[in-house]
JSON list of C-alpha atoms in Angstrom, two decimals:
[
{"chain": "A", "resi": 640, "resn": "MET", "atom": "CA", "xyz": [27.83, 3.88, 19.19]},
{"chain": "A", "resi": 641, "resn": "SER", "atom": "CA", "xyz": [26.67, 2.01, 15.27]},
{"chain": "A", "resi": 642, "resn": "ALA", "atom": "CA", "xyz": [24.61, 2.45, 13.12]},
{"chain": "A", "resi": 643, "resn": "PRO", "atom": "CA", "xyz": [21.19, 1.69, 13.40]},
{"chain": "A", "resi": 644, "resn": "THR", "atom": "CA", "xyz": [19.92, -1.68, 10.98]},
{"chain": "A", "resi": 645, "resn": "LEU", "atom": "CA", "xyz": [17.89, -1.02, 8.51]},
{"chain": "A", "resi": 646, "resn": "THR", "atom": "CA", "xyz": [14.94, -2.54, 10.20]},
{"chain": "A", "resi": 647, "resn": "GLU", "atom": "CA", "xyz": [15.77, -0.43, 13.37]},
{"chain": "A", "resi": 648, "resn": "PHE", "atom": "CA", "xyz": [16.16, 2.73, 11.07]},
{"chain": "A", "resi": 649, "resn": "VAL", "atom": "CA", "xyz": [12.43, 2.20, 9.72]},
{"chain": "A", "resi": 650, "resn": "LEU", "atom": "CA", "xyz": [11.22, 0.65, 12.99]},
{"chain": "A", "resi": 651, "resn": "ALA", "atom": "CA", "xyz": [12.75, 4.56, 15.14]},
{"chain": "A", "resi": 652, "resn": "ASN", "atom": "CA", "xyz": [10.90, 6.55, 12.38]},
{"chain": "A", "resi": 653, "resn": "THR", "atom": "CA", "xyz": [7.68, 4.99, 11.98]},
{"chain": "A", "resi": 654, "resn": "SER", "atom": "CA", "xyz": [4.81, 3.98, 13.86]},
{"chain": "A", "resi": 655, "resn": "LEU", "atom": "CA", "xyz": [2.17, 0.89, 13.46]},
{"chain": "A", "resi": 656, "resn": "THR", "atom": "CA", "xyz": [-0.80, 2.32, 11.52]},
{"chain": "A", "resi": 657, "resn": "PRO", "atom": "CA", "xyz": [-4.48, 0.55, 9.78]},
{"chain": "A", "resi": 658, "resn": "VAL", "atom": "CA", "xyz": [-3.99, 1.59, 5.91]},
{"chain": "A", "resi": 659, "resn": "PRO", "atom": "CA", "xyz": [-6.89, 3.88, 5.39]},
{"chain": "A", "resi": 660, "resn": "LEU", "atom": "CA", "xyz": [-8.71, 2.32, 2.88]},
{"chain": "A", "resi": 661, "resn": "VAL", "atom": "CA", "xyz": [-7.80, -1.55, 3.69]},
{"chain": "A", "resi": 662, "resn": "PRO", "atom": "CA", "xyz": [-7.81, -1.58, 7.02]},
{"chain": "A", "resi": 663, "resn": "GLU", "atom": "CA", "xyz": [-6.93, -5.13, 7.47]},
{"chain": "A", "resi": 664, "resn": "VAL", "atom": "CA", "xyz": [-3.03, -4.27, 7.02]},
{"chain": "A", "resi": 665, "resn": "VAL", "atom": "CA", "xyz": [-1.48, -1.97, 9.78]},
{"chain": "A", "resi": 666, "resn": "LEU", "atom": "CA", "xyz": [2.12, -0.62, 7.82]},
{"chain": "A", "resi": 667, "resn": "HIS", "atom": "CA", "xyz": [4.87, 0.44, 9.46]},
{"chain": "A", "resi": 668, "resn": "SER", "atom": "CA", "xyz": [3.96, 3.64, 8.59]},
{"chain": "A", "resi": 669, "resn": "ALA", "atom": "CA", "xyz": [5.97, 7.91, 8.38]},
{"chain": "A", "resi": 670, "resn": "VAL", "atom": "CA", "xyz": [3.99, 11.12, 9.54]},
{"chain": "A", "resi": 671, "resn": "GLU", "atom": "CA", "xyz": [6.02, 13.50, 7.61]},
{"chain": "A", "resi": 672, "resn": "ALA", "atom": "CA", "xyz": [7.72, 12.64, 3.76]},
{"chain": "A", "resi": 673, "resn": "MET", "atom": "CA", "xyz": [10.90, 15.57, 3.53]},
{"chain": "A", "resi": 674, "resn": "ASP", "atom": "CA", "xyz": [12.05, 15.20, 7.61]},
{"chain": "A", "resi": 675, "resn": "LEU", "atom": "CA", "xyz": [12.62, 11.08, 6.75]},
{"chain": "A", "resi": 676, "resn": "TRP", "atom": "CA", "xyz": [13.79, 11.69, 3.14]},
{"chain": "A", "resi": 677, "resn": "GLU", "atom": "CA", "xyz": [16.06, 14.40, 5.04]},
{"chain": "A", "resi": 678, "resn": "LEU", "atom": "CA", "xyz": [17.18, 10.41, 7.21]},
{"chain": "A", "resi": 679, "resn": "THR", "atom": "CA", "xyz": [17.13, 8.55, 4.44]},
{"chain": "A", "resi": 680, "resn": "ASP", "atom": "CA", "xyz": [19.65, 10.62, 2.93]},
{"chain": "A", "resi": 681, "resn": "GLN", "atom": "CA", "xyz": [18.44, 8.89, -0.72]},
{"chain": "A", "resi": 682, "resn": "ASP", "atom": "CA", "xyz": [17.89, 10.87, -3.75]},
{"chain": "A", "resi": 683, "resn": "GLN", "atom": "CA", "xyz": [14.40, 8.96, -4.25]},
{"chain": "A", "resi": 684, "resn": "PRO", "atom": "CA", "xyz": [11.38, 9.72, -0.90]},
{"chain": "A", "resi": 685, "resn": "PRO", "atom": "CA", "xyz": [10.74, 6.45, 0.88]},
{"chain": "A", "resi": 686, "resn": "PHE", "atom": "CA", "xyz": [8.02, 4.87, -0.99]},
{"chain": "A", "resi": 687, "resn": "TRP", "atom": "CA", "xyz": [7.96, 2.35, 1.70]},
{"chain": "A", "resi": 688, "resn": "ALA", "atom": "CA", "xyz": [7.02, 5.03, 4.53]},
{"chain": "A", "resi": 689, "resn": "PHE", "atom": "CA", "xyz": [3.36, 5.71, 3.15]},
{"chain": "A", "resi": 690, "resn": "PRO", "atom": "CA", "xyz": [0.11, 3.82, 1.52]},
{"chain": "A", "resi": 691, "resn": "TRP", "atom": "CA", "xyz": [0.12, 5.26, -1.36]},
{"chain": "A", "resi": 692, "resn": "ALA", "atom": "CA", "xyz": [-3.20, 5.77, -3.38]},
{"chain": "A", "resi": 693, "resn": "GLY", "atom": "CA", "xyz": [-2.46, 3.12, -6.42]},
{"chain": "A", "resi": 694, "resn": "GLY", "atom": "CA", "xyz": [-1.58, 1.20, -3.81]},
{"chain": "A", "resi": 695, "resn": "GLN", "atom": "CA", "xyz": [-4.12, 1.27, -1.46]},
{"chain": "A", "resi": 696, "resn": "ALA", "atom": "CA", "xyz": [-6.93, 0.79, -4.26]},
{"chain": "A", "resi": 697, "resn": "LEU", "atom": "CA", "xyz": [-5.28, -2.26, -5.54]},
{"chain": "A", "resi": 698, "resn": "ALA", "atom": "CA", "xyz": [-5.33, -3.51, -2.49]},
{"chain": "A", "resi": 699, "resn": "ARG", "atom": "CA", "xyz": [-8.82, -2.97, -1.73]},
{"chain": "A", "resi": 700, "resn": "HIS", "atom": "CA", "xyz": [-8.99, -4.61, -4.91]},
{"chain": "A", "resi": 701, "resn": "LEU", "atom": "CA", "xyz": [-8.17, -8.11, -4.27]},
{"chain": "A", "resi": 702, "resn": "LEU", "atom": "CA", "xyz": [-9.27, -7.93, -0.42]},
{"chain": "A", "resi": 703, "resn": "ASP", "atom": "CA", "xyz": [-12.19, -7.89, -2.43]},
{"chain": "A", "resi": 704, "resn": "HIS", "atom": "CA", "xyz": [-11.64, -10.52, -5.10]},
{"chain": "A", "resi": 705, "resn": "PRO", "atom": "CA", "xyz": [-9.57, -12.90, -3.60]},
{"chain": "A", "resi": 706, "resn": "GLY", "atom": "CA", "xyz": [-10.32, -15.18, -6.87]},
{"chain": "A", "resi": 707, "resn": "LEU", "atom": "CA", "xyz": [-8.18, -13.31, -8.74]},
{"chain": "A", "resi": 708, "resn": "VAL", "atom": "CA", "xyz": [-3.98, -14.08, -6.77]},
{"chain": "A", "resi": 709, "resn": "ARG", "atom": "CA", "xyz": [-6.04, -17.55, -5.07]},
{"chain": "A", "resi": 710, "resn": "ASP", "atom": "CA", "xyz": [-3.23, -20.09, -4.82]},
{"chain": "A", "resi": 711, "resn": "ARG", "atom": "CA", "xyz": [-1.67, -18.46, -7.70]},
{"chain": "A", "resi": 712, "resn": "LYS", "atom": "CA", "xyz": [1.65, -17.52, -7.47]},
{"chain": "A", "resi": 713, "resn": "VAL", "atom": "CA", "xyz": [1.32, -13.57, -6.49]},
{"chain": "A", "resi": 714, "resn": "PHE", "atom": "CA", "xyz": [5.20, -10.99, -7.84]},
{"chain": "A", "resi": 715, "resn": "ASP", "atom": "CA", "xyz": [4.52, -7.11, -6.51]},
{"chain": "A", "resi": 716, "resn": "LEU", "atom": "CA", "xyz": [6.56, -4.98, -8.90]},
{"chain": "A", "resi": 717, "resn": "ALA", "atom": "CA", "xyz": [8.08, -1.61, -6.98]},
{"chain": "A", "resi": 718, "resn": "SER", "atom": "CA", "xyz": [6.52, -3.37, -3.96]},
{"chain": "A", "resi": 719, "resn": "GLY", "atom": "CA", "xyz": [7.19, 0.12, -2.09]},
{"chain": "A", "resi": 720, "resn": "SER", "atom": "CA", "xyz": [5.92, -0.79, 1.80]},
{"chain": "A", "resi": 721, "resn": "GLY", "atom": "CA", "xyz": [4.04, -4.11, 0.53]},
{"chain": "A", "resi": 722, "resn": "LEU", "atom": "CA", "xyz": [0.71, -3.06, 1.35]},
{"chain": "A", "resi": 723, "resn": "VAL", "atom": "CA", "xyz": [-0.11, -5.32, -2.38]},
{"chain": "A", "resi": 724, "resn": "ALA", "atom": "CA", "xyz": [2.16, -7.89, -2.18]},
{"chain": "A", "resi": 725, "resn": "ILE", "atom": "CA", "xyz": [0.54, -8.61, 1.61]},
{"chain": "A", "resi": 726, "resn": "ALA", "atom": "CA", "xyz": [-2.67, -7.59, 0.48]},
{"chain": "A", "resi": 727, "resn": "ALA", "atom": "CA", "xyz": [-2.20, -10.79, -2.19]},
{"chain": "A", "resi": 728, "resn": "ALA", "atom": "CA", "xyz": [-0.80, -13.36, 0.60]},
{"chain": "A", "resi": 729, "resn": "LEU", "atom": "CA", "xyz": [-4.44, -12.43, 3.04]},
{"chain": "A", "resi": 730, "resn": "ALA", "atom": "CA", "xyz": [-6.36, -12.85, -0.44]},
{"chain": "A", "resi": 731, "resn": "GLY", "atom": "CA", "xyz": [-5.33, -16.59, -1.31]},
{"chain": "A", "resi": 732, "resn": "ALA", "atom": "CA", "xyz": [-1.97, -16.43, -3.35]},
{"chain": "A", "resi": 733, "resn": "ASP", "atom": "CA", "xyz": [0.75, -19.63, -2.89]},
{"chain": "A", "resi": 734, "resn": "SER", "atom": "CA", "xyz": [3.59, -17.62, -2.97]},
{"chain": "A", "resi": 735, "resn": "VAL", "atom": "CA", "xyz": [4.60, -13.71, -3.04]},
{"chain": "A", "resi": 736, "resn": "THR", "atom": "CA", "xyz": [7.34, -11.65, -4.15]},
{"chain": "A", "resi": 737, "resn": "ALA", "atom": "CA", "xyz": [7.88, -8.47, -2.92]},
{"chain": "A", "resi": 738, "resn": "ASN", "atom": "CA", "xyz": [10.36, -6.81, -5.21]},
{"chain": "A", "resi": 739, "resn": "ASP", "atom": "CA", "xyz": [11.66, -3.33, -5.11]},
{"chain": "A", "resi": 740, "resn": "ILE", "atom": "CA", "xyz": [15.47, -1.34, -5.35]},
{"chain": "A", "resi": 741, "resn": "ASP", "atom": "CA", "xyz": [15.37, 0.11, -2.03]},
{"chain": "A", "resi": 742, "resn": "PRO", "atom": "CA", "xyz": [16.30, -1.58, 0.69]},
{"chain": "A", "resi": 743, "resn": "LEU", "atom": "CA", "xyz": [15.07, 0.55, 2.97]},
{"chain": "A", "resi": 744, "resn": "SER", "atom": "CA", "xyz": [11.58, -0.73, 1.63]},
{"chain": "A", "resi": 745, "resn": "LEU", "atom": "CA", "xyz": [12.57, -4.81, 1.86]},
{"chain": "A", "resi": 746, "resn": "ALA", "atom": "CA", "xyz": [12.89, -4.03, 5.36]},
{"chain": "A", "resi": 747, "resn": "ALA", "atom": "CA", "xyz": [9.88, -2.51, 5.71]},
{"chain": "A", "resi": 748, "resn": "VAL", "atom": "CA", "xyz": [8.18, -5.54, 4.14]},
{"chain": "A", "resi": 749, "resn": "GLU", "atom": "CA", "xyz": [9.77, -7.98, 5.92]},
{"chain": "A", "resi": 750, "resn": "LEU", "atom": "CA", "xyz": [8.53, -6.25, 9.22]},
{"chain": "A", "resi": 751, "resn": "ASN", "atom": "CA", "xyz": [5.34, -5.58, 7.64]},
{"chain": "A", "resi": 752, "resn": "ALA", "atom": "CA", "xyz": [4.12, -9.18, 5.81]},
{"chain": "A", "resi": 753, "resn": "ALA", "atom": "CA", "xyz": [5.28, -10.28, 10.04]},
{"chain": "A", "resi": 754, "resn": "ALA", "atom": "CA", "xyz": [2.41, -7.52, 11.55]},
{"chain": "A", "resi": 755, "resn": "ASN", "atom": "CA", "xyz": [0.12, -8.94, 9.04]},
{"chain": "A", "resi": 756, "resn": "GLY", "atom": "CA", "xyz": [1.27, -12.76, 9.95]},
{"chain": "A", "resi": 757, "resn": "VAL", "atom": "CA", "xyz": [1.93, -13.30, 5.86]},
{"chain": "A", "resi": 758, "resn": "ALA", "atom": "CA", "xyz": [4.93, -14.92, 4.28]},
{"chain": "A", "resi": 759, "resn": "VAL", "atom": "CA", "xyz": [6.17, -12.39, 2.00]},
{"chain": "A", "resi": 760, "resn": "ARG", "atom": "CA", "xyz": [9.36, -13.56, 0.06]},
{"chain": "A", "resi": 761, "resn": "THR", "atom": "CA", "xyz": [11.20, -10.59, -0.23]},
{"chain": "A", "resi": 762, "resn": "LEU", "atom": "CA", "xyz": [13.60, -9.69, -3.55]},
{"chain": "A", "resi": 763, "resn": "PRO", "atom": "CA", "xyz": [16.88, -7.08, -4.06]},
{"chain": "A", "resi": 764, "resn": "GLY", "atom": "CA", "xyz": [17.28, -5.22, -7.29]},
{"chain": "A", "resi": 765, "resn": "ASP", "atom": "CA", "xyz": [16.28, -4.37, -10.59]},
{"chain": "A", "resi": 766, "resn": "GLN", "atom": "CA", "xyz": [14.59, -6.68, -11.89]},
{"chain": "A", "resi": 767, "resn": "LEU", "atom": "CA", "xyz": [12.95, -5.31, -14.76]},
{"chain": "A", "resi": 768, "resn": "ASP", "atom": "CA", "xyz": [14.97, -7.18, -17.95]},
{"chain": "A", "resi": 769, "resn": "SER", "atom": "CA", "xyz": [13.56, -10.36, -16.08]},
{"chain": "A", "resi": 770, "resn": "ASP", "atom": "CA", "xyz": [10.20, -11.55, -16.76]},
{"chain": "A", "resi": 771, "resn": "ALA", "atom": "CA", "xyz": [8.88, -11.84, -12.53]},
{"chain": "A", "resi": 772, "resn": "HIS", "atom": "CA", "xyz": [9.97, -14.72, -12.10]},
{"chain": "A", "resi": 773, "resn": "GLY", "atom": "CA", "xyz": [7.16, -16.88, -14.34]},
{"chain": "A", "resi": 774, "resn": "ALA", "atom": "CA", "xyz": [4.72, -15.30, -12.54]},
{"chain": "A", "resi": 775, "resn": "ASP", "atom": "CA", "xyz": [0.73, -15.38, -12.75]},
{"chain": "A", "resi": 776, "resn": "VAL", "atom": "CA", "xyz": [0.09, -12.57, -11.43]},
{"chain": "A", "resi": 777, "resn": "VAL", "atom": "CA", "xyz": [2.32, -9.05, -11.91]},
{"chain": "A", "resi": 778, "resn": "LEU", "atom": "CA", "xyz": [1.03, -6.41, -9.23]},
{"chain": "A", "resi": 779, "resn": "ALA", "atom": "CA", "xyz": [2.03, -2.68, -9.39]},
{"chain": "A", "resi": 780, "resn": "GLY", "atom": "CA", "xyz": [0.74, 0.22, -7.54]},
{"chain": "A", "resi": 781, "resn": "ASP", "atom": "CA", "xyz": [2.25, 3.71, -8.41]},
{"chain": "A", "resi": 782, "resn": "VAL", "atom": "CA", "xyz": [4.54, 3.02, -10.53]},
{"chain": "A", "resi": 783, "resn": "PHE", "atom": "CA", "xyz": [3.51, 5.59, -13.48]},
{"chain": "A", "resi": 784, "resn": "TYR", "atom": "CA", "xyz": [4.16, 8.89, -11.65]},
{"chain": "A", "resi": 785, "resn": "ASP", "atom": "CA", "xyz": [7.42, 9.38, -14.00]},
{"chain": "A", "resi": 786, "resn": "ALA", "atom": "CA", "xyz": [8.01, 9.46, -18.07]},
{"chain": "A", "resi": 787, "resn": "GLU", "atom": "CA", "xyz": [10.94, 8.19, -17.37]},
{"chain": "A", "resi": 788, "resn": "ILE", "atom": "CA", "xyz": [10.08, 5.30, -15.02]},
{"chain": "A", "resi": 789, "resn": "THR", "atom": "CA", "xyz": [7.10, 5.21, -17.04]},
{"chain": "A", "resi": 790, "resn": "ALA", "atom": "CA", "xyz": [9.74, 4.08, -19.94]},
{"chain": "A", "resi": 791, "resn": "LEU", "atom": "CA", "xyz": [11.84, 1.52, -17.81]},
{"chain": "A", "resi": 792, "resn": "VAL", "atom": "CA", "xyz": [8.14, -0.44, -16.19]},
{"chain": "A", "resi": 793, "resn": "LEU", "atom": "CA", "xyz": [5.99, -0.87, -19.18]},
{"chain": "A", "resi": 794, "resn": "PRO", "atom": "CA", "xyz": [8.06, -3.02, -21.35]},
{"chain": "A", "resi": 795, "resn": "PHE", "atom": "CA", "xyz": [8.35, -4.83, -18.22]},
{"chain": "A", "resi": 796, "resn": "LEU", "atom": "CA", "xyz": [4.48, -5.28, -17.78]},
{"chain": "A", "resi": 797, "resn": "THR", "atom": "CA", "xyz": [3.46, -5.22, -21.27]},
{"chain": "A", "resi": 798, "resn": "ARG", "atom": "CA", "xyz": [6.06, -8.25, -21.51]},
{"chain": "A", "resi": 799, "resn": "ALA", "atom": "CA", "xyz": [4.39, -10.19, -18.94]},
{"chain": "A", "resi": 800, "resn": "ALA", "atom": "CA", "xyz": [0.54, -10.06, -19.81]},
{"chain": "A", "resi": 801, "resn": "ALA", "atom": "CA", "xyz": [1.90, -11.09, -23.01]},
{"chain": "A", "resi": 802, "resn": "ARG", "atom": "CA", "xyz": [2.95, -14.85, -22.04]},
{"chain": "A", "resi": 803, "resn": "GLY", "atom": "CA", "xyz": [-0.06, -14.44, -20.15]},
{"chain": "A", "resi": 804, "resn": "ALA", "atom": "CA", "xyz": [0.39, -13.28, -16.76]},
{"chain": "A", "resi": 805, "resn": "LEU", "atom": "CA", "xyz": [-2.72, -11.44, -15.18]},
{"chain": "A", "resi": 806, "resn": "VAL", "atom": "CA", "xyz": [-0.93, -7.81, -14.75]},
{"chain": "A", "resi": 807, "resn": "LEU", "atom": "CA", "xyz": [-2.94, -5.57, -12.39]},
{"chain": "A", "resi": 808, "resn": "LEU", "atom": "CA", "xyz": [-1.69, -1.84, -12.00]},
{"chain": "A", "resi": 809, "resn": "GLY", "atom": "CA", "xyz": [-3.22, 1.02, -9.20]},
{"chain": "A", "resi": 810, "resn": "ASP", "atom": "CA", "xyz": [-2.39, 4.38, -9.67]},
{"chain": "A", "resi": 811, "resn": "PRO", "atom": "CA", "xyz": [-4.42, 7.92, -9.23]},
{"chain": "A", "resi": 812, "resn": "ASP", "atom": "CA", "xyz": [-4.91, 9.33, -12.67]},
{"chain": "A", "resi": 813, "resn": "ARG", "atom": "CA", "xyz": [-1.27, 10.00, -12.55]},
{"chain": "A", "resi": 814, "resn": "ALA", "atom": "CA", "xyz": [-0.66, 11.67, -16.29]},
{"chain": "A", "resi": 815, "resn": "HIS", "atom": "CA", "xyz": [2.61, 9.11, -16.96]},
{"chain": "A", "resi": 816, "resn": "LEU", "atom": "CA", "xyz": [-0.23, 6.36, -17.20]},
{"chain": "A", "resi": 817, "resn": "PRO", "atom": "CA", "xyz": [-1.22, 5.09, -21.09]},
{"chain": "A", "resi": 818, "resn": "ARG", "atom": "CA", "xyz": [-3.93, 4.35, -19.84]},
{"chain": "A", "resi": 819, "resn": "ASP", "atom": "CA", "xyz": [-4.83, 3.32, -24.46]},
{"chain": "A", "resi": 820, "resn": "LEU", "atom": "CA", "xyz": [-2.75, 0.43, -23.09]},
{"chain": "A", "resi": 821, "resn": "PHE", "atom": "CA", "xyz": [-5.21, -0.86, -20.48]},
{"chain": "A", "resi": 822, "resn": "THR", "atom": "CA", "xyz": [-8.19, -1.88, -18.86]},
{"chain": "A", "resi": 823, "resn": "ALA", "atom": "CA", "xyz": [-9.96, 0.11, -16.19]},
{"chain": "A", "resi": 824, "resn": "GLN", "atom": "CA", "xyz": [-11.59, -2.79, -13.70]},
{"chain": "A", "resi": 825, "resn": "ALA", "atom": "CA", "xyz": [-12.42, -0.86, -10.62]},
{"chain": "A", "resi": 826, "resn": "ARG", "atom": "CA", "xyz": [-12.14, 2.75, -9.08]},
{"chain": "A", "resi": 827, "resn": "TYR", "atom": "CA", "xyz": [-12.04, 4.04, -5.43]},
{"chain": "A", "resi": 828, "resn": "GLU", "atom": "CA", "xyz": [-11.92, 7.21, -3.34]},
{"chain": "A", "resi": 829, "resn": "VAL", "atom": "CA", "xyz": [-8.71, 6.67, -1.57]},
{"chain": "A", "resi": 830, "resn": "PRO", "atom": "CA", "xyz": [-8.33, 8.20, 1.66]},
{"chain": "A", "resi": 831, "resn": "VAL", "atom": "CA", "xyz": [-4.88, 10.29, 1.93]},
{"chain": "A", "resi": 832, "resn": "PRO", "atom": "CA", "xyz": [-2.26, 11.42, 3.72]},
{"chain": "A", "resi": 833, "resn": "LEU", "atom": "CA", "xyz": [-2.72, 14.98, 3.15]},
{"chain": "A", "resi": 834, "resn": "THR", "atom": "CA", "xyz": [1.09, 16.04, 3.15]},
{"chain": "A", "resi": 835, "resn": "LEU", "atom": "CA", "xyz": [1.69, 13.64, 0.38]},
{"chain": "A", "resi": 836, "resn": "GLU", "atom": "CA", "xyz": [-0.65, 14.75, -1.77]},
{"chain": "A", "resi": 837, "resn": "SER", "atom": "CA", "xyz": [-2.46, 18.63, -0.71]},
{"chain": "A", "resi": 838, "resn": "THR", "atom": "CA", "xyz": [-6.20, 16.39, -0.77]},
{"chain": "A", "resi": 839, "resn": "GLU", "atom": "CA", "xyz": [-7.54, 14.25, 2.30]},
{"chain": "A", "resi": 840, "resn": "THR", "atom": "CA", "xyz": [-8.37, 11.75, -0.71]},
{"chain": "A", "resi": 841, "resn": "ARG", "atom": "CA", "xyz": [-7.29, 10.61, -4.09]},
{"chain": "A", "resi": 842, "resn": "SER", "atom": "CA", "xyz": [-9.80, 8.44, -6.57]},
{"chain": "A", "resi": 843, "resn": "ALA", "atom": "CA", "xyz": [-7.33, 5.37, -7.78]},
{"chain": "A", "resi": 844, "resn": "THR", "atom": "CA", "xyz": [-8.42, 3.67, -10.51]},
{"chain": "A", "resi": 845, "resn": "VAL", "atom": "CA", "xyz": [-7.66, -0.32, -10.89]},
{"chain": "A", "resi": 846, "resn": "TRP", "atom": "CA", "xyz": [-6.27, -1.24, -14.49]},
{"chain": "A", "resi": 847, "resn": "ARG", "atom": "CA", "xyz": [-5.35, -4.48, -15.94]},
{"chain": "A", "resi": 848, "resn": "ALA", "atom": "CA", "xyz": [-3.15, -5.29, -18.97]}
]
């Protein structure tokens, strides 16, 4: 028997489920992170298999304020499941690019975009040296989870803001978020998987660079 494709792997290990804070969106989501992580045999957790708190808050914010992205070119960094990218598309963005370094993430994004009836372009590889391909809006959910990643991501985001892009972030009070560089836009109480966060609800803030 041949090895499953990335798409087949996502389908085999997830089920289509509404996002708790954003029930307008359904995602191919998993239940147990550690079991799935072992199956992927990767260094990083399967970020693509869960609706994380920061992404939920940012997606909710976009759907509640569609003027932020309507008719604009959007770039979603470290897209994971594609939740934020899908919300931008549903809110009327002219085009949406979802970028992630994990090929499984991009397979999940394609499946999730199709499940929600929207068009999202997937872009592989590390894009942190780019200008977000000239996007009018740059989005990032849950990217400040450790110091090393923060140091890599922050120059990309500040450079995008400096050239005039609207930069919006979703973050559930992670310790590495440089709050002095951003302005809070909204705060949400987000239902989260107990197995991931050791709690059933997390507060998450949408920030603007």
